[in-house]
Short mmCIF file of C-alpha atoms in Angstrom, two decimals:
data_model
loop_
_atom_site.label_atom_id
_atom_site.label_comp_id
_atom_site.label_asym_id
_atom_site.label_seq_id
_atom_site.Cartn_x
_atom_site.Cartn_y
_atom_site.Cartn_z
CA UNK A 3 115.29 81.51 103.73
CA UNK A 4 117.49 84.59 103.37
CA UNK A 5 120.89 84.08 105.06
CA UNK A 6 120.37 87.21 107.16
CA UNK A 7 117.21 85.64 108.58
CA UNK A 8 118.99 82.34 109.14
CA UNK A 9 121.79 83.92 111.18
CA UNK A 10 119.34 86.20 113.01
CA UNK A 11 117.41 83.08 114.03
CA UNK A 12 120.58 81.72 115.67
CA UNK A 13 121.30 85.00 117.44
CA UNK A 14 117.79 85.22 118.86
CA UNK A 15 117.84 81.58 120.00
CA UNK A 16 121.23 82.01 121.69
CA UNK A 17 119.94 84.97 123.71
CA UNK A 18 116.82 83.05 124.75
CA UNK A 19 118.70 79.94 125.79
CA UNK A 20 121.50 81.60 127.73
CA UNK A 21 119.62 84.60 129.10
CA UNK A 22 122.18 87.32 128.39
CA UNK A 23 121.07 90.86 127.61
CA UNK A 24 121.93 91.61 123.94
CA UNK A 25 122.62 95.21 124.97
CA UNK A 26 125.76 93.93 126.72
CA UNK A 27 127.21 92.41 123.53
CA UNK A 28 130.36 94.22 122.46
CA UNK A 29 130.45 92.77 118.95
CA UNK A 30 128.98 90.10 116.71
CA UNK A 31 131.48 88.46 114.35
CA UNK A 32 130.24 86.26 111.53
CA UNK A 33 132.14 84.18 109.03
CA UNK A 34 130.93 83.96 105.45
CA UNK A 35 132.45 82.37 102.40
CA UNK A 36 131.14 84.59 99.62
CA UNK A 37 130.50 88.13 100.97
CA UNK A 38 128.38 89.19 98.00
CA UNK A 39 124.81 89.12 96.77
CA UNK A 40 122.42 87.98 99.50
CA UNK A 41 125.44 87.40 101.75
CA UNK A 42 126.86 90.89 101.22
CA UNK A 43 126.69 94.27 102.99
CA UNK A 44 128.11 93.02 106.32
CA UNK A 45 125.65 90.23 107.05
CA UNK A 46 126.64 90.18 110.73
CA UNK A 47 125.41 93.73 111.34
CA UNK A 48 122.23 93.27 109.31
CA UNK A 49 121.42 90.05 111.14
CA UNK A 50 121.88 91.79 114.50
CA UNK A 51 119.22 94.31 113.54
CA UNK A 52 116.94 91.64 112.08
CA UNK A 53 117.17 89.69 115.34
CA UNK A 54 115.71 92.71 117.13
CA UNK A 55 118.85 93.45 119.12
CA UNK A 56 119.70 97.03 120.13
CA UNK A 57 121.02 99.29 117.39
CA UNK A 58 124.11 99.87 119.53
CA UNK A 59 125.35 96.29 118.91
CA UNK A 60 127.88 96.30 116.04
CA UNK A 61 128.62 93.46 113.66
CA UNK A 62 131.59 92.41 111.54
CA UNK A 63 131.79 89.84 108.76
CA UNK A 64 135.02 88.08 107.78
CA UNK A 65 136.15 85.56 105.20
CA UNK A 66 138.73 82.81 105.54
CA UNK A 67 136.92 80.56 103.09
CA UNK A 68 135.83 77.31 104.80
CA UNK A 69 137.50 78.35 108.07
CA UNK A 70 135.50 81.58 108.36
CA UNK A 71 133.25 80.54 111.25
CA UNK A 72 136.19 79.10 113.16
CA UNK A 73 138.20 82.26 112.53
CA UNK A 74 135.30 84.34 113.84
CA UNK A 75 135.52 82.45 117.14
CA UNK A 76 139.29 83.02 117.24
CA UNK A 77 138.90 86.76 116.65
CA UNK A 78 136.23 86.95 119.36
CA UNK A 79 138.38 85.05 121.86
CA UNK A 80 141.39 87.21 121.03
CA UNK A 81 139.48 90.45 121.58
CA UNK A 82 138.35 89.20 124.98
CA UNK A 83 141.85 87.99 125.92
CA UNK A 84 143.23 91.41 124.97
CA UNK A 85 140.75 93.12 127.26
CA UNK A 86 138.98 94.93 124.43
CA UNK A 87 135.64 93.19 124.95
CA UNK A 88 133.79 91.29 127.67
CA UNK A 89 131.02 89.63 125.65
CA UNK A 90 131.23 88.71 121.96
CA UNK A 91 129.04 86.50 119.79
CA UNK A 92 130.87 84.63 117.04
CA UNK A 93 129.68 82.27 114.34
CA UNK A 94 128.80 82.29 110.70
CA UNK A 95 126.27 81.63 108.00
CA UNK A 96 126.04 80.31 104.48
CA UNK A 97 122.99 79.75 102.29
CA UNK A 98 124.64 77.66 99.60
CA UNK A 99 121.30 77.20 97.86
CA UNK A 100 121.68 80.86 96.85
CA UNK A 101 125.15 80.51 95.37
CA UNK A 102 125.45 81.27 91.66
CA UNK A 103 126.22 77.87 90.12
CA UNK A 104 126.15 79.30 86.59
CA UNK A 105 129.36 81.28 87.01
CA UNK A 106 131.57 78.61 85.41
CA UNK A 107 134.48 76.54 86.73
CA UNK A 108 135.39 77.71 90.25
CA UNK A 109 139.02 78.72 90.66
CA UNK A 110 140.33 80.61 93.65
CA UNK A 111 142.05 83.48 91.88
CA UNK A 112 139.46 86.26 91.72
CA UNK A 113 139.56 85.89 87.93
CA UNK A 114 142.88 87.76 88.02
CA UNK A 115 145.09 86.69 85.13
CA UNK A 116 148.19 88.14 86.84
CA UNK A 117 147.59 85.97 89.89
CA UNK A 118 146.75 82.99 87.69
CA UNK A 119 150.09 83.31 85.90
CA UNK A 120 151.98 83.33 89.21
CA UNK A 121 149.82 80.84 91.10
CA UNK A 122 147.59 78.67 88.92
CA UNK A 123 144.89 77.08 91.06
CA UNK A 124 142.45 74.26 90.49
CA UNK A 125 138.94 73.53 91.80
CA UNK A 126 138.94 72.01 95.27
CA UNK A 127 137.53 68.67 94.14
CA UNK A 128 140.54 68.17 91.90
CA UNK A 129 142.81 69.09 94.81
CA UNK A 130 141.08 66.39 96.85
CA UNK A 131 141.58 63.86 94.05
CA UNK A 132 145.25 64.89 93.89
CA UNK A 133 145.62 64.16 97.61
CA UNK A 134 143.95 60.78 97.17
CA UNK A 135 146.28 59.94 94.29
CA UNK A 136 149.45 60.94 96.16
CA UNK A 137 148.36 59.18 99.36
CA UNK A 138 147.10 56.04 97.63
CA UNK A 139 143.51 56.43 98.84
CA UNK A 140 141.49 54.30 96.45
CA UNK A 141 137.85 54.77 95.54
CA UNK A 142 136.97 51.96 97.95
CA UNK A 143 138.87 53.67 100.78
CA UNK A 144 137.19 57.07 100.38
CA UNK A 145 133.75 55.49 99.90
CA UNK A 146 134.20 53.37 103.02
CA UNK A 147 135.11 56.48 105.00
CA UNK A 148 132.02 58.28 103.66
CA UNK A 149 129.78 55.38 104.65
CA UNK A 150 131.25 55.50 108.17
CA UNK A 151 130.47 59.22 108.39
CA UNK A 152 126.86 58.52 107.46
CA UNK A 153 126.60 55.66 109.98
CA UNK A 154 128.02 57.78 112.80
CA UNK A 155 125.79 60.74 111.98
CA UNK A 156 122.70 58.54 111.83
CA UNK A 157 123.47 57.09 115.26
CA UNK A 158 124.10 60.56 116.72
CA UNK A 159 120.83 61.90 115.31
CA UNK A 160 118.84 58.90 116.52
CA UNK A 161 120.29 59.28 120.03
CA UNK A 162 119.64 63.03 120.09
CA UNK A 163 123.28 64.00 120.56
CA UNK A 164 122.86 67.22 118.55
CA UNK A 165 119.49 68.22 119.99
CA UNK A 166 120.67 70.59 122.74
CA UNK A 167 122.44 72.81 120.21
CA UNK A 168 120.01 72.71 117.30
CA UNK A 169 117.61 75.56 116.57
CA UNK A 170 114.32 75.01 114.79
CA UNK A 171 114.03 77.11 111.64
CA UNK A 172 110.60 78.29 110.49
CA UNK A 173 110.23 78.79 106.73
CA UNK A 174 107.26 79.26 104.39
CA UNK A 175 107.61 75.55 103.62
CA UNK A 176 107.33 74.53 107.25
CA UNK A 177 109.50 74.22 110.35
CA UNK A 178 112.76 72.31 110.12
CA UNK A 179 114.06 70.73 113.31
CA UNK A 180 116.58 68.28 111.84
CA UNK A 181 119.12 68.31 109.06
CA UNK A 182 117.86 67.15 105.68
CA UNK A 183 121.20 66.17 104.20
CA UNK A 184 122.14 62.89 105.96
CA UNK A 185 121.66 59.71 103.96
CA UNK A 186 121.43 56.93 106.56
CA UNK A 187 122.00 53.46 105.21
CA UNK A 188 124.60 54.56 102.67
CA UNK A 189 127.25 51.91 102.13
CA UNK A 190 130.49 51.65 100.21
CA UNK A 191 128.60 49.45 97.76
CA UNK A 192 125.86 52.01 97.07
CA UNK A 193 128.39 54.86 96.88
CA UNK A 194 130.42 52.87 94.34
CA UNK A 195 127.60 53.41 91.83
CA UNK A 196 128.21 57.17 91.71
CA UNK A 197 130.37 58.59 88.96
CA UNK A 198 133.46 60.65 89.83
CA UNK A 199 132.43 64.29 89.99
CA UNK A 200 135.66 65.98 88.92
CA UNK A 201 137.04 63.91 86.03
CA UNK A 202 135.49 66.10 83.33
CA UNK A 203 136.45 69.25 85.21
CA UNK A 204 140.02 68.01 85.42
CA UNK A 205 140.13 67.89 81.63
CA UNK A 206 138.94 71.51 81.36
CA UNK A 207 141.04 74.68 81.30
CA UNK A 208 140.66 77.89 83.24
CA UNK A 209 140.10 81.01 81.19
CA UNK A 210 143.27 82.07 79.40
CA UNK A 211 145.12 78.91 80.49
CA UNK A 212 146.39 76.41 77.91
CA UNK A 213 146.80 73.61 80.45
CA UNK A 214 144.00 71.53 81.90
CA UNK A 215 143.50 71.48 85.64
CA UNK A 216 144.86 67.94 85.79
CA UNK A 217 147.95 69.03 83.86
CA UNK A 218 148.54 71.88 86.32
CA UNK A 219 148.53 69.33 89.15
CA UNK A 220 150.84 66.93 87.33
CA UNK A 221 153.38 69.66 86.57
CA UNK A 222 153.48 70.59 90.25
CA UNK A 223 153.59 66.95 91.42
CA UNK A 224 155.61 65.05 88.79
CA UNK A 225 155.84 61.89 90.93
CA UNK A 226 152.46 60.84 89.52
CA UNK A 227 151.46 60.49 85.89
CA UNK A 228 147.69 60.87 86.23
CA UNK A 229 145.02 62.00 88.69
CA UNK A 230 142.82 59.25 90.09
CA UNK A 231 139.42 60.94 90.30
CA UNK A 232 137.75 59.23 93.26
CA UNK A 233 135.56 61.92 94.84
CA UNK A 234 131.89 62.48 94.13
CA UNK A 235 128.81 63.90 95.86
CA UNK A 236 128.61 60.93 98.22
CA UNK A 237 132.12 61.22 99.69
CA UNK A 238 132.38 65.02 99.65
CA UNK A 239 130.83 67.62 101.94
CA UNK A 240 127.19 68.44 101.37
CA UNK A 241 125.98 71.68 99.79
CA UNK A 242 123.59 73.03 102.44
CA UNK A 243 122.27 76.13 104.18
CA UNK A 244 123.26 76.66 107.80
CA UNK A 245 124.24 79.08 110.55
CA UNK A 246 125.82 78.94 113.99
CA UNK A 247 126.42 81.28 116.92
CA UNK A 248 128.69 80.90 119.96
CA UNK A 249 128.80 83.06 123.10
CA UNK A 250 132.28 84.00 124.35
CA UNK A 251 132.84 86.06 127.49
CA UNK A 252 135.54 87.19 129.87
CA UNK A 253 135.83 85.50 133.28
CA UNK A 254 134.82 88.77 134.90
CA UNK A 255 131.63 89.04 132.83
CA UNK A 256 130.73 85.42 133.56
CA UNK A 257 131.25 85.87 137.31
CA UNK A 258 129.38 89.16 137.45
CA UNK A 259 126.41 87.74 135.58
CA UNK A 260 126.32 84.38 137.35
CA UNK A 261 127.14 82.40 134.23
CA UNK A 262 129.12 79.17 134.54
CA UNK A 263 131.54 78.80 131.59
CA UNK A 264 131.45 75.46 129.79
CA UNK A 265 134.92 75.66 128.25
CA UNK A 266 137.79 77.90 127.25
CA UNK A 267 139.70 78.37 124.00
CA UNK A 268 143.08 76.91 124.98
CA UNK A 269 144.82 77.83 121.71
CA UNK A 270 144.11 78.68 118.08
CA UNK A 271 146.20 78.77 114.93
CA UNK A 272 146.12 79.25 111.18
CA UNK A 273 148.70 78.32 108.57
CA UNK A 274 149.21 78.45 104.82
CA UNK A 275 150.15 75.63 102.47
CA UNK A 276 150.80 74.96 98.79
CA UNK A 277 147.74 76.37 96.97
CA UNK A 278 147.33 73.83 94.15
CA UNK A 279 146.89 70.85 96.44
CA UNK A 280 145.21 73.37 98.74
CA UNK A 281 143.63 71.03 101.31
CA UNK A 282 146.66 69.65 103.20
CA UNK A 283 146.95 72.27 105.96
CA UNK A 284 144.71 70.81 108.72
CA UNK A 285 147.60 68.70 110.02
CA UNK A 286 150.15 71.55 110.13
CA UNK A 287 147.53 73.91 111.61
CA UNK A 288 146.77 71.37 114.33
CA UNK A 289 150.49 70.93 115.05
CA UNK A 290 150.97 74.68 115.36
CA UNK A 291 147.97 74.88 117.68
CA UNK A 292 149.27 72.03 119.84
CA UNK A 293 152.68 73.69 120.10
CA UNK A 294 151.10 76.95 121.25
CA UNK A 295 149.20 75.06 123.93
CA UNK A 296 152.22 73.00 125.00
CA UNK A 297 150.35 69.83 124.11
CA UNK A 298 150.76 66.76 121.90
CA UNK A 299 148.39 64.70 119.78
CA UNK A 300 148.05 62.26 122.69
CA UNK A 301 146.65 65.04 124.91
CA UNK A 302 143.57 65.51 122.73
CA UNK A 303 140.52 63.44 123.68
CA UNK A 304 138.38 64.12 120.60
CA UNK A 305 139.05 65.53 117.14
CA UNK A 306 136.86 67.23 114.56
CA UNK A 307 138.56 67.25 111.16
CA UNK A 308 136.22 68.85 108.66
CA UNK A 309 135.13 66.41 105.98
CA UNK A 310 135.42 68.75 103.01
CA UNK A 311 136.32 65.64 101.02
CA UNK A 312 137.01 62.15 102.37
CA UNK A 313 140.72 62.41 101.55
CA UNK A 314 141.16 65.38 103.91
CA UNK A 315 140.46 63.67 107.27
CA UNK A 316 142.10 60.48 106.00
CA UNK A 317 145.35 62.34 105.28
CA UNK A 318 145.23 64.31 108.54
CA UNK A 319 144.68 61.13 110.56
CA UNK A 320 147.66 59.54 108.81
CA UNK A 321 149.93 62.59 109.09
CA UNK A 322 149.34 63.05 112.83
CA UNK A 323 148.95 59.35 113.68
CA UNK A 324 145.58 59.95 115.34
CA UNK A 325 143.39 57.13 116.59
CA UNK A 326 140.51 57.13 114.04
CA UNK A 327 138.06 56.21 116.78
CA UNK A 328 138.60 59.68 118.31
CA UNK A 329 137.92 61.56 115.06
CA UNK A 330 134.50 62.83 113.91
CA UNK A 331 132.74 60.44 116.26
CA UNK A 332 129.30 61.78 115.30
CA UNK A 333 129.96 61.91 111.58
CA UNK A 334 130.94 65.02 109.70
CA UNK A 335 130.29 67.24 106.72
CA UNK A 336 129.94 64.31 104.31
CA UNK A 337 126.77 63.35 106.16
CA UNK A 338 125.71 66.65 107.72
CA UNK A 339 126.81 69.19 105.11
CA UNK A 340 129.27 72.06 105.10
CA UNK A 341 127.69 75.54 105.11
CA UNK A 342 131.00 77.25 104.38
CA UNK A 343 130.88 80.29 106.67
CA UNK A 344 129.22 78.49 109.57
CA UNK A 345 130.92 75.08 109.79
CA UNK A 346 133.88 76.05 111.97
CA UNK A 347 131.66 77.50 114.70
CA UNK A 348 129.33 74.51 114.38
CA UNK A 349 132.20 72.09 114.94
CA UNK A 350 133.35 73.93 118.06
CA UNK A 351 129.87 73.50 119.50
CA UNK A 352 129.68 69.88 118.35
CA UNK A 353 132.96 68.90 119.97
CA UNK A 354 132.08 70.64 123.24
CA UNK A 355 128.72 68.88 123.41
CA UNK A 356 130.41 65.51 122.86
CA UNK A 357 133.18 66.19 125.38
CA UNK A 358 130.49 66.86 127.96
CA UNK A 359 128.50 63.79 126.98
CA UNK A 360 131.56 61.56 127.39
CA UNK A 361 132.96 63.49 130.37
CA UNK A 362 136.22 64.20 128.53
CA UNK A 363 138.33 67.34 128.64
CA UNK A 364 140.05 68.45 125.44
CA UNK A 365 139.00 68.67 121.81
CA UNK A 366 140.71 69.95 118.68
CA UNK A 367 138.90 71.27 115.61
CA UNK A 368 140.84 71.66 112.37
CA UNK A 369 139.78 72.53 108.84
CA UNK A 370 141.18 72.99 105.37
CA UNK A 371 140.26 76.18 103.53
CA UNK A 372 140.36 77.54 100.03
CA UNK A 373 143.58 79.10 98.83
CA UNK A 374 145.74 76.59 100.70
CA UNK A 375 145.22 77.31 104.40
CA UNK A 376 144.24 75.50 107.57
CA UNK A 377 142.70 76.59 110.86
CA UNK A 378 142.74 74.89 114.25
CA UNK A 379 141.26 75.46 117.71
CA UNK A 380 141.75 73.59 120.98
CA UNK A 381 138.71 73.62 123.28
CA UNK A 382 139.16 72.70 126.94
CA UNK A 383 136.30 72.07 129.34
CA UNK A 384 136.26 73.94 132.62
#
């Protein structure tokens, strides 16, 4: 399915379920991680038209790598808080099945040799292995975490915890009502059979670079003498297609239209971090978000820490001293997949659904992103 059609499906379903008039929408903001090819040409605007919404509804597409969908929600909330808009739809889309996997080793430098000389970067999987090495997360530790993600996701799916927010997608191959990616029954023992995915890549060089990716990491982090390559397809986020859409409105619009708000965005934040290790910013982003809200870790009932790689939530849990039983309680991207531009908006919906199910109040979503950044959002039920 074309990503425009996928996002348009979400937009149409959101309007049907909530009953708002699309003509009242001030803007549609979509996150996307690639912004080219089938995802190009402002996919938000094109999806608005494909959904059959009025031509007067504009659309904007943005990119903050893996945090794009979450950033779209932040931009929407900010425009409403500033009084610029009353009703905004935010979300994102990614059809990763359409990504060009023949383009070579992925580095986040735009193939710019000047940037590469100043800031050599490595593929994200190697960054994840670097985190695991520095933190002492063994293969058994990351595989055990991945198995837990699968177990939690399987239980959530079986109990229908995601059902209220899922949208059936009709394709030429049939209608899909549930995610295909989860692998229920996965265990640390079965995952142990998989070979590390990034060892060979770590021994490769970027174009024009005489050092291997592993050597770049070791020069930046001389406290270790080798990279322990522990990540693979089973303990990393899934490559999937997906889309999400969230309705945000001003209190005045909600009151005028008889809509009862489910929650508010209490605070949001983004932060940068060292770009070689790249994936360590969820903790600092969460801390910045908590400070803006005047809150502490103890004030958060549930956490969603995106499972880009198993080492990412493990490090964030350790850094912030979070109770693991409050983190990713319905599994995460290892089991469910990580459609880059959509995941952040998906997680905001996921955490709100679970807060309501448990009758809790506050949730925090935080993600790592390419280029060494992190995003965070605090959601508070009303």
